[in-house]
Amino acid sequence: DSGVTQTPKHLITATGQRVTLRCSPRSGDLSVYWYQQSLDQGLQFLIQYYNGEERAKGNILERFSAQQFPDLHSELNLSSLELGDSALYFCASSAGLDSRRGTDTQYFGPGTRLTVL
Amino acid sequence: GEDVEQSLFLSVREGDSSVINCTYTDSSSTYLYWYKQEPGAGLQLLTYIFSNMDMKQDQRLTVLLNKKDKHLSLRIADTQTGDSAIYFCAPTGRRALTFGSGTRLQVQP
C-alpha cells in the first residue's frame, strides 16, 4: 500500500458526459501528479500540482482539468468524454521538497479505471 | 522530449535470472526509476539509481546504469512466479517521470 488513495476504483459512463476523479496524497506529500494509461498511448503524464498550484503540464487535453485543494487532495475533471478517453487514470504523490530538479520519488495510487461507452 | 525504449516482452523460467533493458535519451536525468505493475494494480516503486552511480543492489534486484550509452537495466535474481508483471523504466525528465512502454515479464514455472 503506497498511501495514495484514489476514488472511485471503476467508473462507467457515456460519451459526452463529465466525471471527476479524486486523489488523496500520502500524508505529508505536497505534490500530486496525474497520469493516463491506455493501451495505445502507454503511460502518459498529464499534470502536476504542488501545494495547490499547477507546477507542470504534460499531454493533458483541453477537455480535462485538475485542481489541488487546501487539504492537498486533488481532483481530475474529464468532460465531453469520448470513447478514446477510456483508460486507467493514476495519481501519484511526492514530498515535493526538490521536485524542480526531478529528484522527488513518486508513489502511485491504485488507479481509477474509466470506461466510456 | 524524452524517449524511453524497452522491449515489450520477456519470458524466463522460475529460478533463472531476468534482465530487463531500457534506453533513454535525456542525459540530464538525475534519477532513474524502476516500477512494477501487476495485473489490475497500480505502479509499485521497486528501486531507483542516482545518475552518478553505476550499480545498485537491493536484495534480488540489481540496477546497472551506463550513462555514456544511456542504458539502464534491471536484473532480477532467482525469478519467481510472483515477479510476473510489467516493469517500467522511468528516468526523471525536466518535469515529471517519462515512462517506457513497459516490459511484460512472464515467469514459467
XYZ file of N, CA and C in Angstrom:
678
model
N 0.842 -1.192 0.000
C 0.000 0.000 0.000
C 0.886 1.254 0.000
N 0.713 2.085 -1.029
C 1.583 3.252 -1.188
C 1.179 4.407 -0.282
N -0.051 4.396 0.217
C -0.548 5.521 0.998
C -1.312 6.536 0.169
N -1.308 6.364 -1.150
C -2.070 7.238 -2.037
C -3.416 6.556 -2.322
N -4.489 7.290 -2.122
C -5.805 6.703 -2.378
C -6.488 7.415 -3.536
N -7.243 6.629 -4.284
C -7.982 7.165 -5.424
C -9.396 6.621 -5.393
N -10.337 7.493 -5.719
C -11.725 7.061 -5.838
C -12.340 7.713 -7.065
N -13.305 7.057 -7.723
C -13.682 5.662 -7.469
C -12.678 4.700 -8.087
N -12.856 3.436 -7.847
C -11.964 2.436 -8.426
C -12.330 2.199 -9.895
N -13.632 2.169 -10.142
C -14.140 1.973 -11.507
C -15.199 3.013 -11.785
N -15.277 3.414 -13.037
C -16.274 4.395 -13.439
C -16.692 4.056 -14.863
N -18.006 3.903 -15.051
C -18.526 3.634 -16.395
C -19.486 4.763 -16.717
N -19.286 5.371 -17.865
C -20.127 6.495 -18.230
C -20.313 6.516 -19.748
N -21.051 7.494 -20.215
C -21.357 7.560 -21.648
C -20.600 8.709 -22.305
N -20.490 8.635 -23.605
C -19.837 9.721 -24.343
C -20.566 11.032 -24.092
N -19.799 12.102 -24.038
C -20.366 13.422 -23.812
C -20.514 13.804 -22.351
N -20.370 12.846 -21.479
C -20.548 13.115 -20.044
C -19.285 13.715 -19.422
N -19.442 14.087 -18.148
C -18.328 14.652 -17.376
C -18.173 13.845 -16.099
N -16.904 13.588 -15.731
C -16.646 12.845 -14.496
C -15.543 13.534 -13.714
N -15.508 13.217 -12.429
C -14.463 13.741 -11.547
C -13.786 12.589 -10.835
N -12.470 12.558 -10.937
C -11.672 11.542 -10.249
C -10.969 12.216 -9.079
N -10.883 11.485 -7.982
C -10.337 12.083 -6.773
C -9.092 11.347 -6.306
N -8.181 12.110 -5.738
C -6.921 11.540 -5.256
C -6.546 12.171 -3.922
N -6.166 11.345 -2.968
C -5.612 11.838 -1.711
C -4.161 11.405 -1.625
N -3.255 12.357 -1.500
C -1.829 12.004 -1.483
C -1.419 11.359 -0.165
N -0.203 10.848 -0.132
C 0.357 10.333 1.106
C 0.451 11.470 2.112
N 0.327 11.112 3.367
C 0.402 12.121 4.406
C 1.731 12.873 4.313
N 1.661 14.182 4.262
C 2.861 14.995 4.216
C 3.353 15.349 2.832
N 2.839 14.652 1.809
C 3.275 14.960 0.440
C 2.579 16.212 -0.066
N 3.329 17.058 -0.742
C 2.783 18.309 -1.255
C 2.484 18.265 -2.753
N 3.144 17.361 -3.441
C 2.977 17.282 -4.902
C 2.038 16.152 -5.284
N 1.198 16.445 -6.278
C 0.308 15.430 -6.841
C 0.478 15.434 -8.355
N 0.546 14.251 -8.917
C 0.690 14.089 -10.359
C -0.478 13.238 -10.868
N -0.909 13.525 -12.089
C -1.915 12.689 -12.745
C -1.310 12.093 -14.012
N -1.591 10.794 -14.205
C -1.135 10.072 -15.387
C -2.314 9.324 -15.992
N -2.231 9.129 -17.309
C -3.223 8.329 -18.025
C -2.518 7.121 -18.618
N -3.096 5.952 -18.415
C -2.528 4.747 -19.011
C -3.561 4.117 -19.933
N -3.255 4.119 -21.215
C -4.143 3.472 -22.185
C -3.329 2.481 -22.992
N -4.048 1.583 -23.673
C -3.355 0.521 -24.400
C -2.516 1.065 -25.536
N -3.030 2.088 -26.225
C -2.302 2.578 -27.400
C -1.282 3.663 -27.079
N -1.483 4.393 -25.982
C -0.572 5.506 -25.671
C 0.397 5.202 -24.540
N 0.211 4.088 -23.866
C 1.092 3.805 -22.735
C 0.770 4.710 -21.563
N 1.777 4.955 -20.737
C 1.599 5.742 -19.521
C 2.055 7.169 -19.797
N 1.115 8.106 -19.730
C 1.422 9.489 -20.102
C 1.179 10.430 -18.937
N 2.105 11.339 -18.727
C 1.977 12.358 -17.709
C 0.962 13.402 -18.160
N 0.039 13.763 -17.278
C -0.972 14.768 -17.603
C -0.645 16.112 -16.971
N -0.533 16.135 -15.639
C -0.368 17.416 -14.965
C 0.157 17.187 -13.552
N 0.831 18.200 -13.025
C 1.360 18.153 -11.666
C 0.919 19.389 -10.898
N 0.574 19.192 -9.634
C 0.305 20.287 -8.719
C 1.257 20.200 -7.537
N 1.632 21.345 -7.065
C 2.495 21.418 -5.882
C 1.872 22.427 -4.927
N 1.464 21.950 -3.787
C 0.918 22.802 -2.722
C -0.180 23.735 -3.244
N -1.039 23.188 -4.074
C -2.191 23.936 -4.544
C -2.006 24.641 -5.879
N -0.789 24.682 -6.366
C -0.559 25.417 -7.620
C -0.089 24.470 -8.717
N -0.500 24.772 -9.936
C -0.048 23.976 -11.067
C 1.450 24.154 -11.232
N 2.174 23.026 -11.341
C 3.632 23.087 -11.455
C 4.105 22.716 -12.857
N 3.468 21.724 -13.441
C 3.900 21.276 -14.766
C 2.721 20.667 -15.510
N 2.781 20.807 -16.811
C 1.715 20.283 -17.654
C 2.297 19.348 -18.689
N 1.616 18.230 -18.893
C 2.060 17.285 -19.904
C 1.062 17.221 -21.030
N 0.702 16.009 -21.427
C -0.202 15.821 -22.561
C -1.667 15.871 -22.136
N -2.053 16.918 -21.466
C -3.427 16.995 -20.977
C -4.288 17.732 -21.990
N -5.442 17.121 -22.318
C -6.359 17.722 -23.284
C -7.053 18.931 -22.654
N -7.535 19.797 -23.516
C -8.247 20.983 -23.028
C -9.549 20.608 -22.343
N -10.104 19.465 -22.703
C -11.352 18.986 -22.080
C -11.112 18.496 -20.648
N -9.862 18.370 -20.285
C -9.523 17.872 -18.956
C -8.992 19.032 -18.119
N -9.281 18.988 -16.837
C -8.711 19.986 -15.935
C -8.492 19.350 -14.581
N -7.681 19.972 -13.782
C -7.409 19.435 -12.455
C -7.244 20.576 -11.481
N -7.331 20.238 -10.221
C -7.007 21.204 -9.180
C -6.559 20.475 -7.929
N -5.839 21.212 -7.093
C -5.420 20.681 -5.812
C -5.962 21.619 -4.736
N -6.603 21.058 -3.769
C -7.306 21.826 -2.757
C -6.404 22.114 -1.559
N -6.845 23.026 -0.675
C -6.012 23.363 0.502
C -5.642 22.157 1.364
N -6.509 21.142 1.385
C -6.137 19.957 2.180
C -5.243 19.006 1.382
N -4.830 19.440 0.218
C -3.872 18.782 -0.682
C -4.462 17.634 -1.496
N -5.728 17.300 -1.304
C -6.282 16.302 -2.208
C -6.470 16.939 -3.575
N -6.569 16.122 -4.592
C -6.658 16.642 -5.943
C -7.825 15.981 -6.674
N -8.363 16.704 -7.620
C -9.411 16.169 -8.480
C -9.042 16.394 -9.939
N -9.342 15.385 -10.735
C -9.148 15.475 -12.181
C -10.529 15.438 -12.815
N -10.862 16.475 -13.547
C -12.160 16.585 -14.200
C -12.014 16.298 -15.686
N -12.832 15.369 -16.155
C -12.800 14.997 -17.571
C -14.179 15.297 -18.144
N -14.232 16.110 -19.175
C -15.534 16.497 -19.719
C -15.638 16.132 -21.197
N -16.877 16.214 -21.711
C -17.155 15.864 -23.119
C -16.456 14.559 -23.485
N -16.687 13.568 -22.675
C -15.932 12.324 -22.793
C -16.129 11.654 -24.145
N -15.037 11.083 -24.622
C -15.037 10.336 -25.873
C -14.618 8.897 -25.575
N -14.897 8.032 -26.534
C -14.556 6.609 -26.355
C -13.066 6.447 -26.059
N -12.265 7.267 -26.719
C -10.809 7.174 -26.563
C -10.294 7.618 -25.212
N -11.165 8.165 -24.383
C -10.740 8.564 -23.035
C -10.760 7.379 -22.064
N -11.294 6.270 -22.519
C -11.291 5.072 -21.676
C -9.855 4.684 -21.372
N -9.530 4.598 -20.102
C -8.149 4.342 -19.687
C -8.118 4.172 -18.179
N -6.914 3.852 -17.701
C -6.642 3.882 -16.265
C -6.028 5.237 -15.951
N -6.543 5.888 -14.940
C -6.001 7.182 -14.539
C -5.340 7.016 -13.171
N -4.056 7.333 -13.151
C -3.293 7.193 -11.917
C -2.961 8.551 -11.338
N -2.988 8.584 -10.039
C -2.488 9.717 -9.295
C -1.223 9.254 -8.583
N -0.255 10.133 -8.487
C 0.953 9.850 -7.720
C 1.221 11.047 -6.826
N 1.899 10.806 -5.730
C 2.279 11.940 -4.891
C 3.743 11.837 -4.504
N 4.299 12.979 -4.169
C 5.686 13.021 -3.714
C 5.810 14.131 -2.692
N 6.910 14.081 -1.966
C 7.104 15.080 -0.921
C 7.175 16.473 -1.511
N 7.784 16.551 -2.738
C 7.845 17.844 -3.401
C 8.933 18.745 -2.889
N 9.836 18.186 -2.085
C 10.865 19.043 -1.489
C 11.827 19.582 -2.531
N 12.082 18.742 -3.554
C 13.074 19.138 -4.543
C 12.552 18.830 -5.923
N 11.230 18.997 -6.103
C 10.611 18.490 -7.323
C 11.082 19.209 -8.578
N 11.596 20.401 -8.456
C 12.051 21.094 -9.666
C 13.243 20.372 -10.293
N 14.042 19.732 -9.466
C 15.206 19.043 -10.022
C 14.894 17.591 -10.336
N 13.657 17.199 -10.170
C 13.269 15.840 -10.541
C 13.837 14.787 -9.654
N 14.130 15.120 -8.411
C 14.724 14.136 -7.517
C 13.707 13.606 -6.521
N 12.477 13.782 -6.846
C 11.396 13.506 -5.922
C 10.746 12.175 -6.253
N 10.807 11.225 -5.361
C 10.244 9.911 -5.640
C 8.725 9.963 -5.606
N 8.119 9.421 -6.640
C 6.662 9.411 -6.735
C 6.098 8.064 -6.321
N 5.010 8.119 -5.557
C 4.307 6.929 -5.114
C 2.917 6.951 -5.742
N 2.548 5.833 -6.333
C 1.333 5.779 -7.131
C 0.158 5.201 -6.371
N -1.018 5.740 -6.681
C -2.251 5.160 -6.186
C -2.665 3.969 -7.035
N -3.753 3.301 -6.649
C -4.192 2.095 -7.364
C -4.872 2.374 -8.697
N -5.227 3.644 -8.935
C -5.817 3.995 -10.221
C -7.332 3.974 -10.223
N -7.894 4.708 -11.173
C -9.331 4.670 -11.468
C -9.473 4.199 -12.899
N -10.235 3.137 -13.076
C -10.471 2.644 -14.434
C -11.723 3.299 -14.971
N -11.561 4.098 -16.022
C -12.674 4.788 -16.659
C -13.045 4.080 -17.950
N -14.319 3.748 -18.070
C -14.836 3.151 -19.297
C -15.890 4.070 -19.861
N -15.696 4.527 -21.082
C -16.652 5.395 -21.753
C -17.356 4.573 -22.830
N -18.674 4.479 -22.710
C -19.445 3.658 -23.658
C -20.163 4.503 -24.704
N 11.462 15.940 -26.597
C 11.182 15.371 -25.280
C 11.936 14.081 -25.060
N 11.749 13.569 -23.926
C 12.436 12.332 -23.543
C 11.830 11.150 -24.263
N 12.689 10.267 -24.758
C 12.251 8.995 -25.319
C 12.814 7.889 -24.462
N 11.974 6.941 -24.148
C 12.400 5.798 -23.338
C 11.944 4.546 -24.057
N 12.868 3.637 -24.283
C 12.518 2.414 -25.017
C 12.815 1.186 -24.187
N 11.887 0.249 -24.259
C 12.045 -1.035 -23.604
C 11.523 -2.113 -24.540
N 12.072 -3.297 -24.413
C 11.499 -4.412 -25.154
C 10.162 -4.754 -24.503
N 9.250 -5.282 -25.298
C 7.873 -5.440 -24.821
C 7.661 -6.683 -23.980
N 8.473 -7.699 -24.223
C 8.156 -8.979 -23.594
C 9.424 -9.739 -23.248
N 9.374 -10.436 -22.102
C 10.480 -11.298 -21.687
C 9.897 -12.506 -20.977
N 10.348 -13.672 -21.374
C 9.879 -14.893 -20.733
C 11.076 -15.635 -20.147
N 10.965 -16.016 -18.880
C 12.052 -16.753 -18.226
C 11.441 -17.905 -17.446
N 12.317 -18.822 -17.036
C 11.880 -19.933 -16.189
C 12.108 -19.567 -14.729
N 11.258 -20.085 -13.892
C 11.382 -19.850 -12.459
C 12.778 -20.275 -11.995
N 13.413 -19.405 -11.209
C 14.746 -19.703 -10.715
C 15.855 -19.077 -11.545
N 15.540 -18.758 -12.793
C 16.535 -18.098 -13.654
C 16.624 -16.621 -13.299
N 17.631 -15.960 -13.866
C 17.724 -14.503 -13.733
C 16.991 -13.849 -14.898
N 16.403 -12.701 -14.620
C 15.750 -11.906 -15.659
C 16.525 -10.609 -15.811
N 16.690 -10.173 -17.026
C 17.323 -8.872 -17.268
C 16.411 -8.058 -18.169
N 15.980 -6.938 -17.660
C 15.097 -6.042 -18.412
C 15.895 -4.795 -18.764
N 15.902 -4.456 -20.029
C 16.728 -3.347 -20.512
C 15.914 -2.118 -20.870
N 16.564 -0.986 -20.796
C 15.907 0.292 -21.073
C 16.944 1.250 -21.650
N 16.561 1.965 -22.697
C 17.427 3.039 -23.194
C 16.637 4.339 -23.155
N 17.341 5.429 -22.923
C 16.666 6.714 -22.797
C 17.499 7.774 -23.515
N 16.916 8.947 -23.698
C 17.615 9.968 -24.478
C 18.064 11.171 -23.656
N 17.375 11.448 -22.548
C 17.670 12.670 -21.799
C 18.870 12.468 -20.883
N 19.989 13.043 -21.265
C 21.209 12.852 -20.489
C 21.181 13.623 -19.173
N 20.183 14.508 -19.003
C 20.125 15.273 -17.758
C 19.355 14.549 -16.665
N 18.863 13.342 -16.961
C 18.127 12.588 -15.953
C 19.006 12.337 -14.741
N 18.512 12.753 -13.587
C 19.326 12.614 -12.377
C 18.975 11.355 -11.598
N 17.729 10.945 -11.675
C 17.287 9.729 -11.006
C 16.613 8.856 -12.054
N 16.837 7.571 -11.968
C 16.212 6.647 -12.913
C 15.520 5.568 -12.098
N 14.232 5.427 -12.335
C 13.390 4.569 -11.507
C 12.965 3.308 -12.246
N 12.687 2.297 -11.457
C 12.019 1.099 -11.951
C 10.733 0.903 -11.145
N 9.629 0.753 -11.889
C 8.344 0.483 -11.267
C 7.824 -0.864 -11.778
N 7.017 -1.485 -10.935
C 6.405 -2.775 -11.276
C 4.888 -2.613 -11.254
N 4.214 -3.157 -12.256
C 2.759 -3.106 -12.290
C 2.220 -4.506 -12.451
N 1.538 -4.992 -11.426
C 0.885 -6.298 -11.507
C -0.494 -6.112 -12.143
N -1.063 -7.176 -12.697
C -2.356 -7.049 -13.396
C -3.414 -6.386 -12.524
N -4.049 -5.368 -13.084
C -5.141 -4.692 -12.382
C -4.707 -3.824 -11.221
N -3.418 -3.591 -11.079
C -2.928 -2.830 -9.927
C -2.198 -1.569 -10.370
N -1.851 -0.749 -9.406
C -1.102 0.460 -9.687
C 0.370 0.182 -9.841
N 1.142 1.233 -9.933
C 2.579 1.094 -10.095
C 3.251 1.092 -8.728
N 4.083 0.089 -8.555
C 4.794 -0.057 -7.289
C 6.259 0.304 -7.512
N 6.766 1.227 -6.710
C 8.171 1.594 -6.831
C 9.037 0.414 -6.410
N 9.942 0.014 -7.305
C 10.837 -1.104 -6.992
C 12.164 -0.603 -6.458
N 12.778 0.255 -7.227
C 14.100 0.756 -6.875
C 14.437 1.932 -7.768
N 15.513 2.627 -7.442
C 15.978 3.696 -8.305
C 17.486 3.844 -8.138
N 18.075 4.545 -9.076
C 19.519 4.737 -9.043
C 19.818 6.197 -9.349
N 20.798 6.743 -8.672
C 21.241 8.095 -8.979
C 22.106 8.048 -10.231
N 22.105 9.119 -10.967
C 22.830 9.117 -12.233
C 24.346 9.066 -12.054
N 24.841 9.322 -10.847
C 26.286 9.267 -10.640
C 26.747 7.895 -10.132
N 25.821 6.930 -10.177
C 26.159 5.564 -9.769
C 26.175 4.663 -10.995
N 26.954 3.581 -10.904
C 26.986 2.594 -11.973
C 26.102 1.398 -11.652
N 25.973 1.118 -10.369
C 25.271 -0.085 -9.971
C 24.631 0.128 -8.609
N 23.486 -0.505 -8.456
C 22.837 -0.519 -7.151
C 22.219 -1.884 -6.942
N 22.487 -2.453 -5.776
C 21.925 -3.771 -5.482
C 20.964 -3.662 -4.313
N 19.822 -4.322 -4.459
C 18.801 -4.294 -3.426
C 18.168 -5.673 -3.376
N 18.685 -6.524 -2.504
C 18.222 -7.911 -2.366
C 18.334 -8.615 -3.718
N 17.222 -9.063 -4.312
C 17.321 -9.800 -5.579
C 17.459 -8.882 -6.791
N 17.367 -7.578 -6.558
C 17.380 -6.632 -7.674
C 18.752 -5.990 -7.826
N 19.219 -5.932 -9.064
C 20.452 -5.212 -9.369
C 20.163 -4.260 -10.513
N 20.465 -2.992 -10.310
C 20.288 -1.996 -11.368
C 21.669 -1.611 -11.877
N 21.829 -1.649 -13.187
C 23.076 -1.209 -13.817
C 22.794 0.003 -14.678
N 23.656 0.987 -14.593
C 23.483 2.203 -15.389
C 24.748 2.474 -16.190
N 24.589 2.591 -17.486
C 25.665 3.022 -18.371
C 25.269 4.398 -18.875
N 25.769 5.400 -18.209
C 25.336 6.759 -18.508
C 25.805 7.204 -19.892
N 26.973 6.740 -20.278
C 27.513 7.125 -21.592
C 26.597 6.646 -22.718
N 26.119 5.411 -22.592
C 25.243 4.853 -23.618
C 23.772 5.101 -23.312
N 23.484 5.722 -22.194
C 22.103 5.966 -21.748
C 21.325 4.645 -21.725
N 21.890 3.696 -21.037
C 21.306 2.364 -20.960
C 21.170 1.971 -19.500
N 19.989 1.502 -19.171
C 19.658 1.102 -17.807
C 19.146 -0.333 -17.853
N 19.538 -1.132 -16.879
C 18.994 -2.485 -16.844
C 18.608 -2.851 -15.419
N 17.647 -3.762 -15.352
C 17.183 -4.295 -14.073
C 17.351 -5.800 -14.117
N 18.140 -6.319 -13.209
C 18.325 -7.764 -13.135
C 17.604 -8.275 -11.896
N 16.783 -9.306 -12.117
C 16.089 -9.955 -11.008
C 16.687 -11.344 -10.860
N 17.316 -11.587 -9.727
C 17.913 -12.905 -9.496
C 16.845 -13.868 -8.988
N 17.030 -15.156 -9.309
C 16.131 -16.194 -8.804
C 14.662 -15.784 -9.017
N 14.321 -15.553 -10.267
C 12.987 -15.023 -10.602
C 11.898 -15.996 -10.159
N 10.867 -15.447 -9.535
C 9.749 -16.236 -9.028
C 8.485 -15.931 -9.835
N 7.495 -16.810 -9.722
C 6.240 -16.576 -10.448
C 5.579 -15.272 -9.997
N 5.805 -14.887 -8.748
C 5.256 -13.625 -8.258
C 5.898 -12.393 -8.869
N 6.983 -12.599 -9.595
C 7.631 -11.481 -10.284
C 6.972 -11.188 -11.626
N 6.055 -12.034 -12.041
C 5.350 -11.804 -13.308
C 4.574 -10.493 -13.220
N 4.882 -9.582 -14.104
C 4.290 -8.245 -14.056
C 4.836 -7.455 -15.240
N 4.409 -6.198 -15.320
C 5.003 -5.285 -16.299
C 5.974 -4.387 -15.543
N 7.166 -4.229 -16.092
C 8.204 -3.423 -15.461
C 8.450 -2.171 -16.299
N 8.377 -1.039 -15.642
C 8.555 0.235 -16.322
C 9.838 0.904 -15.876
N 10.573 1.360 -16.854
C 11.747 2.181 -16.630
C 11.258 3.636 -16.687
N 11.746 4.495 -15.794
C 11.263 5.877 -15.772
C 12.379 6.820 -15.338
N 13.099 7.357 -16.313
C 14.069 8.394 -15.959
C 13.332 9.675 -15.621
N 13.877 10.471 -14.739
C 13.254 11.763 -14.477
C 13.559 12.671 -15.647
N 12.497 13.317 -16.136
C 12.665 14.278 -17.211
C 12.722 15.666 -16.606
N 12.446 16.653 -17.444
C 12.509 18.028 -16.943
C 11.329 18.347 -16.034
N 10.239 17.633 -16.202
C 9.065 17.971 -15.411
C 8.628 16.811 -14.529
N 8.453 15.688 -15.135
C 7.941 14.539 -14.378
C 8.563 13.281 -14.963
N 8.146 12.163 -14.441
C 8.674 10.905 -14.938
C 8.208 10.678 -16.372
N 9.097 10.141 -17.173
C 8.744 9.697 -18.514
C 8.878 8.189 -18.521
N 7.794 7.526 -18.853
C 7.790 6.079 -18.764
C 8.059 5.429 -20.103
N 8.785 4.329 -20.051
C 8.887 3.475 -21.217
C 7.570 2.742 -21.407
N 7.514 1.941 -22.469
C 6.289 1.214 -22.787
C 6.044 0.064 -21.822
N 7.063 -0.275 -21.057
C 6.922 -1.385 -20.125
C 7.328 -2.700 -20.749
N 7.945 -3.556 -19.961
C 8.330 -4.901 -20.386
C 7.502 -5.889 -19.591
N 6.763 -6.708 -20.311
C 5.950 -7.725 -19.640
C 6.837 -8.935 -19.356
N 7.030 -9.222 -18.104
C 7.834 -10.380 -17.696
C 6.907 -11.540 -17.375
N 7.138 -12.632 -18.084
C 6.360 -13.840 -17.830
C 7.298 -14.889 -17.254
N 6.933 -15.418 -16.109
C 7.780 -16.412 -15.448
C 7.104 -17.763 -15.560
N 7.789 -18.688 -16.217
C 7.241 -20.031 -16.423
C 7.651 -20.917 -15.255
N 6.690 -21.642 -14.687
C 7.033 -22.498 -13.536
C 7.916 -23.674 -13.957
